[in-house]
Amino acid sequence: STNTATENGKETKPTPTVIGMYASQAWRISNQVYGDGECFLFRASPNARCWKWRPEPEDKGSNSLEDFAQDAILHQFMVSRENFISMGGNPDGSCGLRLDEDLTTGESSAAVGFGNEPLHGVGRGSVFSIGLLEVYGLVRQIDGKSV
């Protein structure tokens, strides 16, 4: 997605927004949440920033159903179904970053477990079109295993 700025009445080149997520496991369709605390969300441009998972303190002193539900949302690292992939969850169903099934539309909100601001746009549920998608697989040189 791009934003166009106007300076002294002249239109300047659009500023690309470069955002993403690091997945600690390979994406797969699953009914279960997967991944771990190595996952993170990032914005490379504009205003580069990285949001790592922030676990809550272990002992909150309560074992209510609401605490367990909040803990489950906090641990929503990677979620993927037939029609989307996402990282970072919220009680209202919004995500830190969510990409639709054909990878042409994304949505971003602040996510409870990552403490991020929306990666693109402002406010909860900022929807955007994806202009270019890049996917990288990191592999250790010494033994060829995925990182």
mmCIF file of N, CA and C in Angstrom:
data_model
loop_
_atom_site.group_PDB
_atom_site.id
_atom_site.type_symbol
_atom_site.label_atom_id
_atom_site.label_comp_id
_atom_site.label_asym_id
_atom_site.label_seq_id
_atom_site.Cartn_x
_atom_site.Cartn_y
_atom_site.Cartn_z
ATOM 1 N N SER A 1 0.849 -1.183 0.000
ATOM 2 C CA SER A 1 0.000 0.000 0.000
ATOM 3 C C SER A 1 0.887 1.236 0.000
ATOM 4 N N THR A 2 0.393 2.320 -0.527
ATOM 5 C CA THR A 2 1.196 3.541 -0.585
ATOM 6 C C THR A 2 0.408 4.737 -0.101
ATOM 7 N N ASN A 3 1.147 5.708 0.365
ATOM 8 C CA ASN A 3 0.570 6.991 0.765
ATOM 9 C C ASN A 3 1.230 8.045 -0.105
ATOM 10 N N THR A 4 0.468 9.001 -0.636
ATOM 11 C CA THR A 4 1.026 10.069 -1.451
ATOM 12 C C THR A 4 1.070 11.334 -0.619
ATOM 13 N N ALA A 5 2.222 11.990 -0.634
ATOM 14 C CA ALA A 5 2.386 13.232 0.117
ATOM 15 C C ALA A 5 2.473 14.392 -0.859
ATOM 16 N N THR A 6 1.963 15.541 -0.448
ATOM 17 C CA THR A 6 2.051 16.734 -1.275
ATOM 18 C C THR A 6 2.916 17.737 -0.542
ATOM 19 N N GLU A 7 3.932 18.243 -1.238
ATOM 20 C CA GLU A 7 4.860 19.189 -0.641
ATOM 21 C C GLU A 7 4.940 20.412 -1.538
ATOM 22 N N ASN A 8 4.604 21.594 -1.007
ATOM 23 C CA ASN A 8 4.611 22.842 -1.770
ATOM 24 C C ASN A 8 3.815 22.724 -3.066
ATOM 25 N N GLY A 9 2.679 22.056 -3.012
ATOM 26 C CA GLY A 9 1.818 21.930 -4.182
ATOM 27 C C GLY A 9 2.287 20.895 -5.182
ATOM 28 N N LYS A 10 3.433 20.258 -4.936
ATOM 29 C CA LYS A 10 3.947 19.226 -5.834
ATOM 30 C C LYS A 10 3.707 17.855 -5.224
ATOM 31 N N GLU A 11 3.243 16.969 -6.056
ATOM 32 C CA GLU A 11 3.026 15.611 -5.583
ATOM 33 C C GLU A 11 4.367 14.884 -5.538
ATOM 34 N N THR A 12 4.642 14.225 -4.418
ATOM 35 C CA THR A 12 5.887 13.472 -4.292
ATOM 36 C C THR A 12 5.607 11.995 -4.510
ATOM 37 N N LYS A 13 6.657 11.220 -4.635
ATOM 38 C CA LYS A 13 6.505 9.779 -4.842
ATOM 39 C C LYS A 13 5.787 9.154 -3.654
ATOM 40 N N PRO A 14 4.967 8.143 -3.927
ATOM 41 C CA PRO A 14 4.293 7.444 -2.828
ATOM 42 C C PRO A 14 5.313 6.782 -1.895
ATOM 43 N N THR A 15 4.984 6.762 -0.622
ATOM 44 C CA THR A 15 5.813 6.092 0.368
ATOM 45 C C THR A 15 5.255 4.691 0.590
ATOM 46 N N PRO A 16 5.993 3.653 0.234
ATOM 47 C CA PRO A 16 5.459 2.305 0.435
ATOM 48 C C PRO A 16 5.413 1.947 1.914
ATOM 49 N N THR A 17 4.415 1.195 2.280
ATOM 50 C CA THR A 17 4.319 0.664 3.627
ATOM 51 C C THR A 17 4.762 -0.788 3.549
ATOM 52 N N VAL A 18 5.809 -1.114 4.288
ATOM 53 C CA VAL A 18 6.353 -2.467 4.283
ATOM 54 C C VAL A 18 6.152 -3.052 5.674
ATOM 55 N N ILE A 19 5.310 -4.071 5.773
ATOM 56 C CA ILE A 19 4.991 -4.690 7.055
ATOM 57 C C ILE A 19 5.119 -6.200 6.934
ATOM 58 N N GLY A 20 5.149 -6.872 8.069
ATOM 59 C CA GLY A 20 5.227 -8.320 7.995
ATOM 60 C C GLY A 20 5.181 -8.993 9.343
ATOM 61 N N MET A 21 5.399 -10.301 9.283
ATOM 62 C CA MET A 21 5.413 -11.119 10.480
ATOM 63 C C MET A 21 6.453 -12.210 10.312
ATOM 64 N N TYR A 22 7.095 -12.554 11.410
ATOM 65 C CA TYR A 22 8.028 -13.675 11.424
ATOM 66 C C TYR A 22 7.307 -14.833 12.082
ATOM 67 N N ALA A 23 7.173 -15.927 11.356
ATOM 68 C CA ALA A 23 6.501 -17.122 11.852
ATOM 69 C C ALA A 23 7.551 -18.134 12.287
ATOM 70 N N SER A 24 7.449 -18.622 13.503
ATOM 71 C CA SER A 24 8.436 -19.564 14.029
ATOM 72 C C SER A 24 8.232 -20.985 13.503
ATOM 73 N N GLN A 25 7.107 -21.237 12.852
ATOM 74 C CA GLN A 25 6.827 -22.539 12.257
ATOM 75 C C GLN A 25 6.272 -22.316 10.854
ATOM 76 N N ALA A 26 6.302 -23.365 10.044
ATOM 77 C CA ALA A 26 5.722 -23.277 8.702
ATOM 78 C C ALA A 26 4.212 -23.098 8.818
ATOM 79 N N TRP A 27 3.630 -22.266 7.955
ATOM 80 C CA TRP A 27 2.181 -22.068 7.934
ATOM 81 C C TRP A 27 1.508 -23.340 7.425
ATOM 82 N N ARG A 28 0.396 -23.695 8.037
ATOM 83 C CA ARG A 28 -0.397 -24.848 7.630
ATOM 84 C C ARG A 28 -1.831 -24.626 8.063
ATOM 85 N N ILE A 29 -2.771 -25.183 7.351
ATOM 86 C CA ILE A 29 -4.168 -25.085 7.761
ATOM 87 C C ILE A 29 -4.340 -25.926 9.018
ATOM 88 N N SER A 30 -4.910 -25.314 10.054
ATOM 89 C CA SER A 30 -5.040 -25.997 11.339
ATOM 90 C C SER A 30 -6.226 -25.439 12.123
ATOM 91 N N ASN A 31 -6.858 -26.297 12.898
ATOM 92 C CA ASN A 31 -7.916 -25.856 13.820
ATOM 93 C C ASN A 31 -7.316 -25.387 15.136
ATOM 94 N N GLN A 32 -6.010 -25.589 15.303
ATOM 95 C CA GLN A 32 -5.316 -25.221 16.531
ATOM 96 C C GLN A 32 -4.447 -23.986 16.305
ATOM 97 N N VAL A 33 -4.240 -23.232 17.352
ATOM 98 C CA VAL A 33 -3.264 -22.146 17.330
ATOM 99 C C VAL A 33 -1.894 -22.793 17.459
ATOM 100 N N TYR A 34 -0.905 -22.288 16.758
ATOM 101 C CA TYR A 34 0.437 -22.858 16.850
ATOM 102 C C TYR A 34 1.464 -21.742 16.802
ATOM 103 N N GLY A 35 2.735 -22.096 16.776
ATOM 104 C CA GLY A 35 3.793 -21.100 16.873
ATOM 105 C C GLY A 35 4.202 -20.937 18.328
ATOM 106 N N ASP A 36 5.103 -19.994 18.574
ATOM 107 C CA ASP A 36 5.571 -19.774 19.943
ATOM 108 C C ASP A 36 6.026 -18.326 20.115
ATOM 109 N N GLY A 37 6.619 -18.046 21.246
ATOM 110 C CA GLY A 37 7.035 -16.681 21.577
ATOM 111 C C GLY A 37 8.150 -16.125 20.717
ATOM 112 N N GLU A 38 8.677 -16.903 19.763
ATOM 113 C CA GLU A 38 9.672 -16.383 18.838
ATOM 114 C C GLU A 38 9.029 -15.613 17.688
ATOM 115 N N CYS A 39 7.718 -15.733 17.518
ATOM 116 C CA CYS A 39 7.002 -14.990 16.477
ATOM 117 C C CYS A 39 7.078 -13.497 16.777
ATOM 118 N N PHE A 40 7.075 -12.675 15.727
ATOM 119 C CA PHE A 40 6.999 -11.230 15.948
ATOM 120 C C PHE A 40 6.374 -10.547 14.742
ATOM 121 N N LEU A 41 5.883 -9.346 14.976
ATOM 122 C CA LEU A 41 5.308 -8.479 13.942
ATOM 123 C C LEU A 41 6.280 -7.333 13.697
ATOM 124 N N PHE A 42 6.300 -6.817 12.465
ATOM 125 C CA PHE A 42 7.214 -5.706 12.202
ATOM 126 C C PHE A 42 6.671 -4.782 11.117
ATOM 127 N N ARG A 43 7.194 -3.573 11.148
ATOM 128 C CA ARG A 43 6.989 -2.597 10.080
ATOM 129 C C ARG A 43 8.384 -2.125 9.691
ATOM 130 N N ALA A 44 8.749 -2.303 8.419
ATOM 131 C CA ALA A 44 10.067 -1.885 7.946
ATOM 132 C C ALA A 44 10.038 -0.452 7.411
ATOM 133 N N SER A 45 8.878 -0.017 6.900
ATOM 134 C CA SER A 45 8.760 1.321 6.343
ATOM 135 C C SER A 45 7.291 1.724 6.319
ATOM 136 N N PRO A 46 6.925 2.940 6.609
ATOM 137 C CA PRO A 46 7.760 3.970 7.233
ATOM 138 C C PRO A 46 7.907 3.701 8.733
ATOM 139 N N ASN A 47 8.829 4.360 9.359
ATOM 140 C CA ASN A 47 9.034 4.264 10.808
ATOM 141 C C ASN A 47 9.251 2.828 11.271
ATOM 142 N N ALA A 48 10.379 2.252 10.913
ATOM 143 C CA ALA A 48 10.702 0.863 11.228
ATOM 144 C C ALA A 48 10.530 0.561 12.710
ATOM 145 N N ARG A 49 9.902 -0.592 12.972
ATOM 146 C CA ARG A 49 9.652 -1.002 14.352
ATOM 147 C C ARG A 49 9.369 -2.490 14.389
ATOM 148 N N CYS A 50 9.732 -3.148 15.475
ATOM 149 C CA CYS A 50 9.499 -4.573 15.661
ATOM 150 C C CYS A 50 8.777 -4.783 16.995
ATOM 151 N N TRP A 51 7.760 -5.654 16.981
ATOM 152 C CA TRP A 51 7.025 -5.959 18.198
ATOM 153 C C TRP A 51 7.145 -7.443 18.483
ATOM 154 N N LYS A 52 7.873 -7.777 19.541
ATOM 155 C CA LYS A 52 8.026 -9.164 19.960
ATOM 156 C C LYS A 52 6.917 -9.513 20.938
ATOM 157 N N TRP A 53 6.669 -10.799 21.057
ATOM 158 C CA TRP A 53 5.649 -11.268 21.991
ATOM 159 C C TRP A 53 6.047 -10.894 23.410
ATOM 160 N N ARG A 54 5.069 -10.432 24.183
ATOM 161 C CA ARG A 54 5.289 -10.010 25.565
ATOM 162 C C ARG A 54 4.444 -10.862 26.494
ATOM 163 N N PRO A 55 5.023 -11.880 27.123
ATOM 164 C CA PRO A 55 4.226 -12.712 28.029
ATOM 165 C C PRO A 55 3.835 -11.930 29.280
ATOM 166 N N GLU A 56 2.711 -12.300 29.812
ATOM 167 C CA GLU A 56 2.248 -11.700 31.059
ATOM 168 C C GLU A 56 3.002 -12.346 32.225
ATOM 169 N N PRO A 57 3.068 -11.679 33.374
ATOM 170 C CA PRO A 57 3.678 -12.314 34.557
ATOM 171 C C PRO A 57 2.962 -13.626 34.874
ATOM 172 N N GLU A 58 3.719 -14.622 35.321
ATOM 173 C CA GLU A 58 3.184 -15.964 35.568
ATOM 174 C C GLU A 58 2.037 -15.992 36.573
ATOM 175 N N ASP A 59 2.187 -15.359 37.718
ATOM 176 C CA ASP A 59 1.186 -15.477 38.778
ATOM 177 C C ASP A 59 0.365 -14.200 38.881
ATOM 178 N N LYS A 60 -0.875 -14.286 38.396
ATOM 179 C CA LYS A 60 -1.771 -13.131 38.481
ATOM 180 C C LYS A 60 -2.674 -13.242 39.703
ATOM 181 N N GLY A 61 -2.617 -14.395 40.394
ATOM 182 C CA GLY A 61 -3.397 -14.564 41.611
ATOM 183 C C GLY A 61 -4.839 -14.958 41.384
ATOM 184 N N SER A 62 -5.260 -15.184 40.154
ATOM 185 C CA SER A 62 -6.640 -15.555 39.890
ATOM 186 C C SER A 62 -6.671 -16.670 38.862
ATOM 187 N N ASN A 63 -7.642 -17.542 38.983
ATOM 188 C CA ASN A 63 -7.803 -18.643 38.041
ATOM 189 C C ASN A 63 -9.206 -18.640 37.456
ATOM 190 N N SER A 64 -9.758 -17.469 37.217
ATOM 191 C CA SER A 64 -11.118 -17.377 36.696
ATOM 192 C C SER A 64 -11.147 -17.773 35.219
ATOM 193 N N LEU A 65 -12.333 -18.051 34.730
ATOM 194 C CA LEU A 65 -12.519 -18.401 33.326
ATOM 195 C C LEU A 65 -12.071 -17.247 32.426
ATOM 196 N N GLU A 66 -12.325 -16.015 32.850
ATOM 197 C CA GLU A 66 -11.883 -14.847 32.078
ATOM 198 C C GLU A 66 -10.365 -14.795 31.965
ATOM 199 N N ASP A 67 -9.648 -15.151 33.051
ATOM 200 C CA ASP A 67 -8.185 -15.164 33.010
ATOM 201 C C ASP A 67 -7.680 -16.213 32.028
ATOM 202 N N PHE A 68 -8.316 -17.387 32.017
ATOM 203 C CA PHE A 68 -7.912 -18.431 31.074
ATOM 204 C C PHE A 68 -8.191 -18.003 29.638
ATOM 205 N N ALA A 69 -9.320 -17.341 29.398
ATOM 206 C CA ALA A 69 -9.652 -16.860 28.053
ATOM 207 C C ALA A 69 -8.652 -15.802 27.608
ATOM 208 N N GLN A 70 -8.295 -14.887 28.505
ATOM 209 C CA GLN A 70 -7.321 -13.850 28.185
ATOM 210 C C GLN A 70 -5.958 -14.474 27.893
ATOM 211 N N ASP A 71 -5.584 -15.501 28.664
ATOM 212 C CA ASP A 71 -4.312 -16.183 28.446
ATOM 213 C C ASP A 71 -4.289 -16.869 27.082
ATOM 214 N N ALA A 72 -5.410 -17.463 26.675
ATOM 215 C CA ALA A 72 -5.495 -18.114 25.364
ATOM 216 C C ALA A 72 -5.318 -17.097 24.240
ATOM 217 N N ILE A 73 -5.901 -15.917 24.390
ATOM 218 C CA ILE A 73 -5.762 -14.864 23.382
ATOM 219 C C ILE A 73 -4.320 -14.367 23.339
ATOM 220 N N LEU A 74 -3.701 -14.223 24.505
ATOM 221 C CA LEU A 74 -2.312 -13.776 24.586
ATOM 222 C C LEU A 74 -1.390 -14.730 23.828
ATOM 223 N N HIS A 75 -1.722 -16.012 23.806
ATOM 224 C CA HIS A 75 -0.896 -17.030 23.163
ATOM 225 C C HIS A 75 -1.333 -17.342 21.739
ATOM 226 N N GLN A 76 -2.100 -16.461 21.113
ATOM 227 C CA GLN A 76 -2.464 -16.654 19.710
ATOM 228 C C GLN A 76 -1.325 -16.151 18.840
ATOM 229 N N PHE A 77 -0.364 -17.022 18.630
ATOM 230 C CA PHE A 77 0.776 -16.661 17.792
ATOM 231 C C PHE A 77 0.371 -16.755 16.329
ATOM 232 N N MET A 78 0.141 -17.970 15.867
ATOM 233 C CA MET A 78 -0.175 -18.204 14.457
ATOM 234 C C MET A 78 -1.527 -18.917 14.361
ATOM 235 N N VAL A 79 -2.395 -18.372 13.522
ATOM 236 C CA VAL A 79 -3.701 -18.969 13.278
ATOM 237 C C VAL A 79 -3.878 -19.035 11.766
ATOM 238 N N SER A 80 -4.281 -20.183 11.264
ATOM 239 C CA SER A 80 -4.520 -20.285 9.820
ATOM 240 C C SER A 80 -5.686 -21.221 9.557
ATOM 241 N N ARG A 81 -6.548 -20.757 8.701
ATOM 242 C CA ARG A 81 -7.709 -21.528 8.261
ATOM 243 C C ARG A 81 -7.674 -21.552 6.744
ATOM 244 N N GLU A 82 -8.683 -22.082 6.127
ATOM 245 C CA GLU A 82 -8.708 -22.137 4.659
ATOM 246 C C GLU A 82 -8.806 -20.751 4.039
ATOM 247 N N ASN A 83 -9.335 -19.761 4.773
ATOM 248 C CA ASN A 83 -9.563 -18.450 4.178
ATOM 249 C C ASN A 83 -8.686 -17.322 4.734
ATOM 250 N N PHE A 84 -7.716 -17.617 5.601
ATOM 251 C CA PHE A 84 -6.816 -16.575 6.100
ATOM 252 C C PHE A 84 -5.647 -17.174 6.870
ATOM 253 N N ILE A 85 -4.595 -16.341 7.053
ATOM 254 C CA ILE A 85 -3.546 -16.606 8.039
ATOM 255 C C ILE A 85 -3.434 -15.343 8.878
ATOM 256 N N SER A 86 -3.096 -15.508 10.163
ATOM 257 C CA SER A 86 -2.979 -14.329 11.025
ATOM 258 C C SER A 86 -2.002 -14.584 12.157
ATOM 259 N N MET A 87 -1.573 -13.484 12.756
ATOM 260 C CA MET A 87 -0.698 -13.545 13.922
ATOM 261 C C MET A 87 -1.173 -12.513 14.930
ATOM 262 N N GLY A 88 -1.224 -12.920 16.186
ATOM 263 C CA GLY A 88 -1.641 -12.015 17.258
ATOM 264 C C GLY A 88 -3.147 -11.869 17.293
ATOM 265 N N GLY A 89 -3.774 -12.215 18.409
ATOM 266 C CA GLY A 89 -5.227 -12.163 18.505
ATOM 267 C C GLY A 89 -5.720 -11.182 19.546
ATOM 268 N N ASN A 90 -7.028 -10.914 19.499
ATOM 269 C CA ASN A 90 -7.698 -10.012 20.427
ATOM 270 C C ASN A 90 -9.057 -10.587 20.797
ATOM 271 N N PRO A 91 -9.611 -10.184 21.937
ATOM 272 C CA PRO A 91 -10.929 -10.687 22.343
ATOM 273 C C PRO A 91 -12.030 -10.412 21.321
ATOM 274 N N ASP A 92 -11.904 -9.333 20.535
ATOM 275 C CA ASP A 92 -12.949 -9.000 19.558
ATOM 276 C C ASP A 92 -12.757 -9.707 18.212
ATOM 277 N N GLY A 93 -11.734 -10.564 18.104
ATOM 278 C CA GLY A 93 -11.494 -11.299 16.865
ATOM 279 C C GLY A 93 -10.544 -10.623 15.902
ATOM 280 N N SER A 94 -10.149 -9.388 16.179
ATOM 281 C CA SER A 94 -9.181 -8.722 15.305
ATOM 282 C C SER A 94 -7.791 -9.305 15.555
ATOM 283 N N CYS A 95 -6.849 -9.015 14.657
ATOM 284 C CA CYS A 95 -5.510 -9.616 14.723
ATOM 285 C C CYS A 95 -4.428 -8.569 14.533
ATOM 286 N N GLY A 96 -3.230 -8.907 14.987
ATOM 287 C CA GLY A 96 -2.080 -8.043 14.743
ATOM 288 C C GLY A 96 -1.860 -7.874 13.249
ATOM 289 N N LEU A 97 -1.886 -8.998 12.527
ATOM 290 C CA LEU A 97 -1.810 -8.975 11.071
ATOM 291 C C LEU A 97 -2.551 -10.188 10.537
ATOM 292 N N ARG A 98 -3.424 -9.947 9.598
ATOM 293 C CA ARG A 98 -4.229 -11.004 8.979
ATOM 294 C C ARG A 98 -4.188 -10.811 7.465
ATOM 295 N N LEU A 99 -3.929 -11.898 6.741
ATOM 296 C CA LEU A 99 -3.925 -11.883 5.283
ATOM 297 C C LEU A 99 -5.021 -12.814 4.788
ATOM 298 N N ASP A 100 -5.792 -12.357 3.789
ATOM 299 C CA ASP A 100 -6.890 -13.177 3.284
ATOM 300 C C ASP A 100 -6.366 -14.345 2.455
ATOM 301 N N GLU A 101 -7.272 -15.232 2.049
ATOM 302 C CA GLU A 101 -6.910 -16.482 1.384
ATOM 303 C C GLU A 101 -6.149 -16.313 0.075
ATOM 304 N N ASP A 102 -6.407 -15.248 -0.668
ATOM 305 C CA ASP A 102 -5.677 -15.082 -1.929
ATOM 306 C C ASP A 102 -4.540 -14.057 -1.801
ATOM 307 N N LEU A 103 -4.245 -13.659 -0.572
ATOM 308 C CA LEU A 103 -3.115 -12.779 -0.245
ATOM 309 C C LEU A 103 -3.155 -11.442 -0.976
ATOM 310 N N THR A 104 -4.369 -10.910 -1.191
ATOM 311 C CA THR A 104 -4.517 -9.608 -1.834
ATOM 312 C C THR A 104 -5.006 -8.530 -0.877
ATOM 313 N N THR A 105 -5.533 -8.934 0.258
ATOM 314 C CA THR A 105 -6.068 -7.991 1.243
ATOM 315 C C THR A 105 -5.541 -8.353 2.622
ATOM 316 N N GLY A 106 -5.185 -7.332 3.384
ATOM 317 C CA GLY A 106 -4.722 -7.532 4.747
ATOM 318 C C GLY A 106 -5.486 -6.656 5.713
ATOM 319 N N GLU A 107 -5.332 -6.960 6.979
ATOM 320 C CA GLU A 107 -5.968 -6.186 8.044
ATOM 321 C C GLU A 107 -5.021 -6.181 9.229
ATOM 322 N N SER A 108 -4.950 -5.060 9.935
ATOM 323 C CA SER A 108 -4.062 -4.968 11.081
ATOM 324 C C SER A 108 -4.706 -4.184 12.209
ATOM 325 N N SER A 109 -4.506 -4.690 13.422
ATOM 326 C CA SER A 109 -4.954 -4.033 14.652
ATOM 327 C C SER A 109 -3.871 -4.216 15.698
ATOM 328 N N ALA A 110 -3.959 -3.465 16.773
ATOM 329 C CA ALA A 110 -3.090 -3.722 17.915
ATOM 330 C C ALA A 110 -3.434 -5.119 18.424
ATOM 331 N N ALA A 111 -2.434 -5.914 18.812
ATOM 332 C CA ALA A 111 -2.669 -7.277 19.309
ATOM 333 C C ALA A 111 -2.237 -7.372 20.766
ATOM 334 N N VAL A 112 -3.067 -8.004 21.585
ATOM 335 C CA VAL A 112 -2.835 -8.107 23.019
ATOM 336 C C VAL A 112 -1.444 -8.647 23.346
ATOM 337 N N GLY A 113 -1.034 -9.746 22.734
ATOM 338 C CA GLY A 113 0.226 -10.393 23.085
ATOM 339 C C GLY A 113 1.478 -9.712 22.573
ATOM 340 N N PHE A 114 1.322 -8.807 21.600
ATOM 341 C CA PHE A 114 2.491 -8.165 21.009
ATOM 342 C C PHE A 114 2.609 -6.689 21.373
ATOM 343 N N GLY A 115 1.533 -6.080 21.832
ATOM 344 C CA GLY A 115 1.571 -4.671 22.221
ATOM 345 C C GLY A 115 1.888 -3.734 21.066
ATOM 346 N N ASN A 116 1.570 -4.170 19.860
ATOM 347 C CA ASN A 116 1.872 -3.367 18.671
ATOM 348 C C ASN A 116 0.787 -2.338 18.394
ATOM 349 N N GLU A 117 1.155 -1.331 17.640
ATOM 350 C CA GLU A 117 0.168 -0.435 17.056
ATOM 351 C C GLU A 117 -0.248 -1.070 15.733
ATOM 352 N N PRO A 118 -1.358 -0.649 15.131
ATOM 353 C CA PRO A 118 -1.688 -1.203 13.813
ATOM 354 C C PRO A 118 -0.496 -1.023 12.872
ATOM 355 N N LEU A 119 -0.156 -2.078 12.141
ATOM 356 C CA LEU A 119 1.024 -2.042 11.281
ATOM 357 C C LEU A 119 0.817 -1.140 10.070
ATOM 358 N N HIS A 120 -0.429 -1.007 9.651
ATOM 359 C CA HIS A 120 -0.752 -0.184 8.488
ATOM 360 C C HIS A 120 -1.990 0.626 8.831
ATOM 361 N N GLY A 121 -1.991 1.893 8.519
ATOM 362 C CA GLY A 121 -3.156 2.731 8.806
ATOM 363 C C GLY A 121 -3.252 3.051 10.281
ATOM 364 N N VAL A 122 -4.427 3.467 10.678
ATOM 365 C CA VAL A 122 -4.659 3.811 12.079
ATOM 366 C C VAL A 122 -5.951 3.161 12.539
ATOM 367 N N GLY A 123 -6.032 2.929 13.824
ATOM 368 C CA GLY A 123 -7.246 2.381 14.405
ATOM 369 C C GLY A 123 -7.366 0.876 14.249
ATOM 370 N N ARG A 124 -8.341 0.334 14.943
ATOM 371 C CA ARG A 124 -8.580 -1.104 14.949
ATOM 372 C C ARG A 124 -9.144 -1.546 13.606
ATOM 373 N N GLY A 125 -8.615 -2.638 13.095
ATOM 374 C CA GLY A 125 -9.153 -3.216 11.868
ATOM 375 C C GLY A 125 -8.827 -2.439 10.615
ATOM 376 N N SER A 126 -7.631 -1.869 10.550
ATOM 377 C CA SER A 126 -7.212 -1.131 9.363
ATOM 378 C C SER A 126 -7.053 -2.118 8.200
ATOM 379 N N VAL A 127 -7.895 -1.995 7.171
ATOM 380 C CA VAL A 127 -7.882 -2.894 6.009
ATOM 381 C C VAL A 127 -7.088 -2.244 4.887
ATOM 382 N N PHE A 128 -6.300 -3.035 4.172
ATOM 383 C CA PHE A 128 -5.472 -2.510 3.098
ATOM 384 C C PHE A 128 -5.312 -3.542 1.989
ATOM 385 N N SER A 129 -4.962 -3.061 0.796
ATOM 386 C CA SER A 129 -4.674 -3.932 -0.339
ATOM 387 C C SER A 129 -3.185 -4.242 -0.344
ATOM 388 N N ILE A 130 -2.849 -5.464 -0.726
ATOM 389 C CA ILE A 130 -1.460 -5.890 -0.784
ATOM 390 C C ILE A 130 -0.971 -5.711 -2.213
ATOM 391 N N GLY A 131 0.068 -4.898 -2.389
ATOM 392 C CA GLY A 131 0.620 -4.645 -3.718
ATOM 393 C C GLY A 131 1.677 -5.663 -4.098
ATOM 394 N N LEU A 132 2.479 -6.104 -3.133
ATOM 395 C CA LEU A 132 3.552 -7.056 -3.372
ATOM 396 C C LEU A 132 3.714 -7.889 -2.111
ATOM 397 N N LEU A 133 3.842 -9.186 -2.286
ATOM 398 C CA LEU A 133 4.026 -10.089 -1.152
ATOM 399 C C LEU A 133 5.331 -10.849 -1.355
ATOM 400 N N GLU A 134 6.171 -10.848 -0.329
ATOM 401 C CA GLU A 134 7.415 -11.603 -0.371
ATOM 402 C C GLU A 134 7.408 -12.587 0.785
ATOM 403 N N VAL A 135 7.850 -13.821 0.519
ATOM 404 C CA VAL A 135 7.914 -14.866 1.537
ATOM 405 C C VAL A 135 9.329 -15.422 1.535
ATOM 406 N N TYR A 136 9.915 -15.519 2.717
ATOM 407 C CA TYR A 136 11.264 -16.045 2.855
ATOM 408 C C TYR A 136 11.246 -17.213 3.827
ATOM 409 N N GLY A 137 12.032 -18.221 3.552
ATOM 410 C CA GLY A 137 12.253 -19.324 4.482
ATOM 411 C C GLY A 137 13.695 -19.261 4.939
ATOM 412 N N LEU A 138 13.928 -19.200 6.237
ATOM 413 C CA LEU A 138 15.278 -19.120 6.773
ATOM 414 C C LEU A 138 15.751 -20.520 7.134
ATOM 415 N N VAL A 139 16.935 -20.874 6.669
ATOM 416 C CA VAL A 139 17.490 -22.201 6.889
ATOM 417 C C VAL A 139 18.901 -22.060 7.436
ATOM 418 N N ARG A 140 19.239 -22.896 8.440
ATOM 419 C CA ARG A 140 20.583 -22.874 8.992
ATOM 420 C C ARG A 140 21.550 -23.464 7.978
ATOM 421 N N GLN A 141 22.645 -22.801 7.736
ATOM 422 C CA GLN A 141 23.623 -23.249 6.747
ATOM 423 C C GLN A 141 24.304 -24.545 7.176
ATOM 424 N N ILE A 142 24.522 -24.715 8.462
ATOM 425 C CA ILE A 142 25.287 -25.858 8.946
ATOM 426 C C ILE A 142 24.584 -27.201 8.732
ATOM 427 N N ASP A 143 23.249 -27.238 8.889
ATOM 428 C CA ASP A 143 22.554 -28.526 8.756
ATOM 429 C C ASP A 143 21.312 -28.473 7.889
ATOM 430 N N GLY A 144 20.994 -27.312 7.326
ATOM 431 C CA GLY A 144 19.865 -27.207 6.416
ATOM 432 C C GLY A 144 18.501 -27.210 7.085
ATOM 433 N N LYS A 145 18.451 -27.159 8.409
ATOM 434 C CA LYS A 145 17.165 -27.146 9.115
ATOM 435 C C LYS A 145 16.592 -25.744 9.135
ATOM 436 N N SER A 146 15.257 -25.678 9.139
ATOM 437 C CA SER A 146 14.578 -24.377 9.209
ATOM 438 C C SER A 146 14.910 -23.677 10.512
ATOM 439 N N VAL A 147 15.001 -22.387 10.437
ATOM 440 C CA VAL A 147 15.260 -21.573 11.626
ATOM 441 C C VAL A 147 13.937 -21.175 12.218
#
